[in-house]
Coordinates of C-alpha atoms and ligand atoms in Angstrom, one line a residue:
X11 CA 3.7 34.2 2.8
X12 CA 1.2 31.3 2.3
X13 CA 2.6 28.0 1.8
X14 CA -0.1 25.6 0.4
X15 CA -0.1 21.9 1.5
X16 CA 0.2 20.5 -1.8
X17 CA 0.8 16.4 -1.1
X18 CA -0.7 14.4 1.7
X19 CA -1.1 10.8 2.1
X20 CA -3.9 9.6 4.9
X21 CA -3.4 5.6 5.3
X22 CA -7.2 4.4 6.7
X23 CA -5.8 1.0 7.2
X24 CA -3.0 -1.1 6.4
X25 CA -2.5 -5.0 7.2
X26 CA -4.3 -8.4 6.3
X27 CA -7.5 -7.0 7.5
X28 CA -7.8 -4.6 4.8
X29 CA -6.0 -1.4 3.0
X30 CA -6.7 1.6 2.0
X31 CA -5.0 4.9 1.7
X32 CA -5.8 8.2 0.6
X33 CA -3.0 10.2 -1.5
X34 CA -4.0 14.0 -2.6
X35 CA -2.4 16.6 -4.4
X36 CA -3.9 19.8 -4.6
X37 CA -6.1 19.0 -7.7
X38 CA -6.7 15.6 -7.4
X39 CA -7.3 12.8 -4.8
X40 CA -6.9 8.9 -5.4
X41 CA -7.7 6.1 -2.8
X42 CA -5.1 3.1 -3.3
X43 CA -7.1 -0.3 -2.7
X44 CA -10.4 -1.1 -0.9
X45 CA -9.6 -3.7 1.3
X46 CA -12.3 -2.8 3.7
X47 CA -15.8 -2.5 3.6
X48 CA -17.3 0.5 1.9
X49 CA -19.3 2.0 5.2
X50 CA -15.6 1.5 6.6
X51 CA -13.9 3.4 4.1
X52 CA -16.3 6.3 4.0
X53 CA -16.9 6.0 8.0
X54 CA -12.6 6.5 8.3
X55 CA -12.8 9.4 6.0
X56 CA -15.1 11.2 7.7
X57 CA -12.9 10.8 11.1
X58 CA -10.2 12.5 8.6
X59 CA -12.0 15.2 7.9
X60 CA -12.1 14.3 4.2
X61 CA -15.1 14.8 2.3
X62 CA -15.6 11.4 -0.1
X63 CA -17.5 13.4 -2.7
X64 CA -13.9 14.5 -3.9
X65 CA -12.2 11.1 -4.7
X66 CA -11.2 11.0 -8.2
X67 CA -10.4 7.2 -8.5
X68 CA -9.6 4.1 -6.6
X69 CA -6.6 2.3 -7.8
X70 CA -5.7 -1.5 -7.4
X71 CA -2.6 -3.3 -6.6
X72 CA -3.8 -7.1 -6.3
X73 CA -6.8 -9.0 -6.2
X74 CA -6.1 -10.7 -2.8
X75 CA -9.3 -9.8 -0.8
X76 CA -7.2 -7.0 1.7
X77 CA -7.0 -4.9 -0.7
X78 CA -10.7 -5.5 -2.8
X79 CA -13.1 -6.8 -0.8
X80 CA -14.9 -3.5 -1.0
X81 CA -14.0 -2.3 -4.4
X82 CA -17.2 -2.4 -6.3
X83 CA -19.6 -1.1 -4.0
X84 CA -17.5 1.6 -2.9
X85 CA -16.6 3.1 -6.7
X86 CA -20.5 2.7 -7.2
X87 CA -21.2 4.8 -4.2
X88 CA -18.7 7.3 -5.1
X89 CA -19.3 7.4 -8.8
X90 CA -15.5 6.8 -9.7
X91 CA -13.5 4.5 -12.5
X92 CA -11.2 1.8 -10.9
X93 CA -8.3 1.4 -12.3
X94 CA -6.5 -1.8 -12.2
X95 CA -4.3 -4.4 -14.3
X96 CA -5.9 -6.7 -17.0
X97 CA -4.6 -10.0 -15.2
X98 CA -5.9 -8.4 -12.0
X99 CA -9.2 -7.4 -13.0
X100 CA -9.8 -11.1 -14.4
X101 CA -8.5 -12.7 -11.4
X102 CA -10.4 -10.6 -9.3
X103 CA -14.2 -11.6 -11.3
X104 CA -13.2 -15.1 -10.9
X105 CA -14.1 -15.1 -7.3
X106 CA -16.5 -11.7 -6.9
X107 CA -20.0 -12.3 -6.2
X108 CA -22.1 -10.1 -4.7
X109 CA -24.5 -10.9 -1.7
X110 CA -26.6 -13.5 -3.9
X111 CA -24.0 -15.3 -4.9
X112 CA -23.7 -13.9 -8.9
X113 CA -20.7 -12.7 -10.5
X114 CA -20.1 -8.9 -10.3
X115 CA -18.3 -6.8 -12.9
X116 CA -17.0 -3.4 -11.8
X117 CA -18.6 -1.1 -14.2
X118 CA -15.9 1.5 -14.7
X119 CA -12.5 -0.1 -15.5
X120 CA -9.4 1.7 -16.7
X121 CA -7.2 -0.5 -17.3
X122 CA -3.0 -0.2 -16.9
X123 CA 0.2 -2.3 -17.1
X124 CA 2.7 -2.4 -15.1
X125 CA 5.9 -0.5 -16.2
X126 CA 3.3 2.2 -17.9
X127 CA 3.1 5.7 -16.6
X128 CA -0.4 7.2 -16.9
X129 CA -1.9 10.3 -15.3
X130 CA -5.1 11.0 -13.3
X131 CA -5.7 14.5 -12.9
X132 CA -2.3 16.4 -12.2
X133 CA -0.9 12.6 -10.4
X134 CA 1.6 10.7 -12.6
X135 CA 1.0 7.5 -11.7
X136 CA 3.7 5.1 -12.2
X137 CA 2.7 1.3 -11.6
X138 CA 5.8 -1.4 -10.8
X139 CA 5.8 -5.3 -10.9
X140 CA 6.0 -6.5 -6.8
X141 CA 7.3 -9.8 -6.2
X142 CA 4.2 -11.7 -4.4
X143 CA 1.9 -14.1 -5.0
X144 CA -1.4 -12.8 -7.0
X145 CA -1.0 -12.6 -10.4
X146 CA -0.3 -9.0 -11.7
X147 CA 0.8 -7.7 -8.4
X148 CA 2.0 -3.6 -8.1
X149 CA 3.3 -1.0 -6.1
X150 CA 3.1 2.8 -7.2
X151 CA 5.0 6.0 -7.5
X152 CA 2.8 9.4 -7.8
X153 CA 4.1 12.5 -8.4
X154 CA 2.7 16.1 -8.0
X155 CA 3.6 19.3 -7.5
X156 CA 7.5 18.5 -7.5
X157 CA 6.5 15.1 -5.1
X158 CA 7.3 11.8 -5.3
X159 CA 5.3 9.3 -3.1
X160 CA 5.7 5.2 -3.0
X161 CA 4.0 3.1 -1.8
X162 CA 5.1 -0.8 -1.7
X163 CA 3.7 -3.3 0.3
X164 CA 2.9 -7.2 0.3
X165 CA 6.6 -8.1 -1.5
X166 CA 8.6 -11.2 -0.5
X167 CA 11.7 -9.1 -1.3
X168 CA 13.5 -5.8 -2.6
X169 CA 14.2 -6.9 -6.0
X170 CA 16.5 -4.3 -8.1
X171 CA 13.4 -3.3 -9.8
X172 CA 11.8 -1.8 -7.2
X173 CA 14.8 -0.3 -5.5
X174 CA 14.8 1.7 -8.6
X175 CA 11.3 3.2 -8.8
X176 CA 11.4 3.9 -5.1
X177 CA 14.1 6.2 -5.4
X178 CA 13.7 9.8 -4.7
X179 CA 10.6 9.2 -2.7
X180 CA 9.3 12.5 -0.1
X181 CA 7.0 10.1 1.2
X182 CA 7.9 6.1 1.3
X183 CA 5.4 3.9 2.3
X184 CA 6.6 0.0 3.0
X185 CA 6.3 -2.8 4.2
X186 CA 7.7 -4.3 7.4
X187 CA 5.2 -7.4 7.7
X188 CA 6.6 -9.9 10.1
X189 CA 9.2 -10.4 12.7
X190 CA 11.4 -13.8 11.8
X191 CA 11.3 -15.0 15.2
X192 CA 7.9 -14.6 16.0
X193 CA 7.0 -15.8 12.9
X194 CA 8.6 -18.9 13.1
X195 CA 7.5 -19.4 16.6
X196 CA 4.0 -18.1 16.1
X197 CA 0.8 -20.3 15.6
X198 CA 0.8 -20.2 11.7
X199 CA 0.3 -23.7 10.1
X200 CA 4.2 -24.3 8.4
X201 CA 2.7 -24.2 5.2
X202 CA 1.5 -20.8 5.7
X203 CA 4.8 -19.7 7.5
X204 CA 6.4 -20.9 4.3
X205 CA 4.5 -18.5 2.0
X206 CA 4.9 -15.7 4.0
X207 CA 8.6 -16.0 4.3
X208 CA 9.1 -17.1 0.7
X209 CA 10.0 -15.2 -2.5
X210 CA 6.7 -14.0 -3.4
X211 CA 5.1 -13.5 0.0
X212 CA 5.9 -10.7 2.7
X213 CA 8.7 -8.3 3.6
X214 CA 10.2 -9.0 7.0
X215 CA 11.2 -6.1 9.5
X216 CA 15.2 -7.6 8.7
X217 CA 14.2 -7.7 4.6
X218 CA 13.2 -3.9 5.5
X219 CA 16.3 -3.1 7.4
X220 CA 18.7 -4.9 5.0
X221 CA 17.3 -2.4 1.7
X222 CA 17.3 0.7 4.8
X223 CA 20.9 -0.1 5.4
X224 CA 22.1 -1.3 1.7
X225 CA 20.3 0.9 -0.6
X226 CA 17.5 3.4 1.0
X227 CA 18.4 7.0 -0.8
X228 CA 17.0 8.6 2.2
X229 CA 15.4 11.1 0.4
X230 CA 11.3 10.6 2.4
X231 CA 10.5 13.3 4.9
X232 CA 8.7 10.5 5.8
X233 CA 8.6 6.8 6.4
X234 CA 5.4 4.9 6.9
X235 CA 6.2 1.2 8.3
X236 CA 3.0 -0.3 6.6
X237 CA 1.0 -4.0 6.5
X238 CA 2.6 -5.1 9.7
X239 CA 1.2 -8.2 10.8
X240 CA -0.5 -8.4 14.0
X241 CA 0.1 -11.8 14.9
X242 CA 3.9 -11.9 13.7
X243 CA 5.1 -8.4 14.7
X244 CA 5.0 -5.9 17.1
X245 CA 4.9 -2.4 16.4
X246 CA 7.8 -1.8 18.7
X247 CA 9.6 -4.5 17.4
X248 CA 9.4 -2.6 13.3
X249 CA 10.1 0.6 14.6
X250 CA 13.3 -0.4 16.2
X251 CA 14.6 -2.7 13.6
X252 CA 13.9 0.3 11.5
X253 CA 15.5 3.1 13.3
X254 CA 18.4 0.6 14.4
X255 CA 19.1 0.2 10.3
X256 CA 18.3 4.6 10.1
X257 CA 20.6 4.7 13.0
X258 CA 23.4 3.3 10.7
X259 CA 23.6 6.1 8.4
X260 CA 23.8 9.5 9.8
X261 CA 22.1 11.4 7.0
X262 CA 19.1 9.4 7.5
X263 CA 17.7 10.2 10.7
X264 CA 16.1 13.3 9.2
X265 CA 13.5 10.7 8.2
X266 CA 10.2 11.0 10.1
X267 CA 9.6 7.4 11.1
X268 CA 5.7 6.8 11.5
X269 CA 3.8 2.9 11.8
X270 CA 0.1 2.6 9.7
X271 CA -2.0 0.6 11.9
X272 CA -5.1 -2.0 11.2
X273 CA -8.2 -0.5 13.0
X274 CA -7.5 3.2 13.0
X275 CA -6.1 5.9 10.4
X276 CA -2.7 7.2 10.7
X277 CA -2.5 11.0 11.1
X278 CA -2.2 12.6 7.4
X279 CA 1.4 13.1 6.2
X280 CA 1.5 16.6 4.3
X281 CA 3.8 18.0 1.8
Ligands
ZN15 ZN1 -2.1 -7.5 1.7
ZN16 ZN1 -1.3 -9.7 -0.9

């Protein structure tokens, strides 16, 4: 019998450097921010094996410059809409300018709100409100062929809200930012230490653990540990916090456990 790969999500980078990750369903394929340079974005596809020509869409989840810096030039090159928030979009043409120093516009916009369902192709796309500071900020849910991916980083914390759209997830990509220790220790100014650690800044491996231990359904085949900080973490460090608060409950440890990393793609998951 032939059993079709229906989902698969590609992460081509994840952290303050820049994200971008690659989620396709049989039909239709959507890159989620473009926090690195366009030649970067296309250059990491390529080592995929996925052909850019077939990107439907980028979509946006905050204007902080790891996760647009490359936006514009690279929905130009590829000919697709972008579709992010109102508040977002604004924010974002506040500070754009391209390499003369003008203000840029990104020529085709689709708009959506938070809370709003919409689809692209056969991918329901299901935007949430994030606690962090920018000032629309998202995660998403996409579903396709029976499912259900998340993907939720940059959050100071696991507010009911989200716990709720991130049930049910095959494939649950999240954040596990910082270590508390090292963070604390680390050579961050204290006022930057503050944000990071505050309401609207970044989840900690702990934060992660707690939601894993308290009120994680479970349900992902796979776990992607995503937008861990290089100066406050250490890969080893997530992963064991993580598997420690897996560990916990039995039933979870069907969960495959994988880390996204900065400066190289993390094997495609497929469903
Ligand atoms: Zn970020
Ligand atoms: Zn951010």
């Amino acid at each position: 019998m032939l059993t079709r790969m229906a989902v698969s999500v590609t992460v081509l980078a994840s952290g303050s450097k820049g994200n971008c990750t690659l989620v396709s369903s049989s039909t239709t394929r959507l890159l989620i921010d473009a926090g690195l340079s366009c030649r970067e974005v296309l250059r990491r596809l390529a080592s995929c094996g996925e052909d850019h020509g077939t990107i439907d869409a980028v979509l946006i989840t905050h204007e902080h410059s790891d996760h647009v810096a490359g936006i514009r030039v690279l929905a130009r090159r590829l000919k697709v809409p972008v579709y992010i928030s109102g508040p977002t979009y604004q924010e974002y043409q506040r500070f754009a300018r391209d390499a003369d120093g003008n203000k840029v516009e990104i020529e085709r916009r689709e708009q959506f709100s938070p809370g709003h369902s919409f689809h692209i192709g056969d991918i329901a796309v299901t935007p949430f409100t994030i606690p962090h500071d920018a000032v629309d900020p998202v995660g998403f849910t996409f579903r396709a062929d029976g499912i259900k991916v998340g993907i939720c980083t940059d959050l100071g914390y696991m507010p009911p809200s989200v716990r709720h759209h991130l049930r049910g997830c095959d494939v649950l990509m999240i954040e596990s930012n910082h270590d508390l220790e090292q963070l604390r220790n680390g050579p961050y100014p204290w006022s930057v230490k503050q944000r990071v650690m505050s309401r609207v800044g970044h989840l900690s491996n702990d934060a992660l653990a707690d939601f894993l231990t308290s009120d994680y359904d479970g349900q992902a085949e796979f776990l992607i540990l995503a937008h861990l900080s290089e100066q406050n973490n250490h890969p080893e460090i997530a992963r064991m916090t993580a598997e420690r608060a897996l560990g916990n409950q039995r039933s979870l440890l069907h969960n495959q456990l994988m880390l996204a990393a900065q400066h190289e793609p993390l094997a495609a998951v497929r469903l």
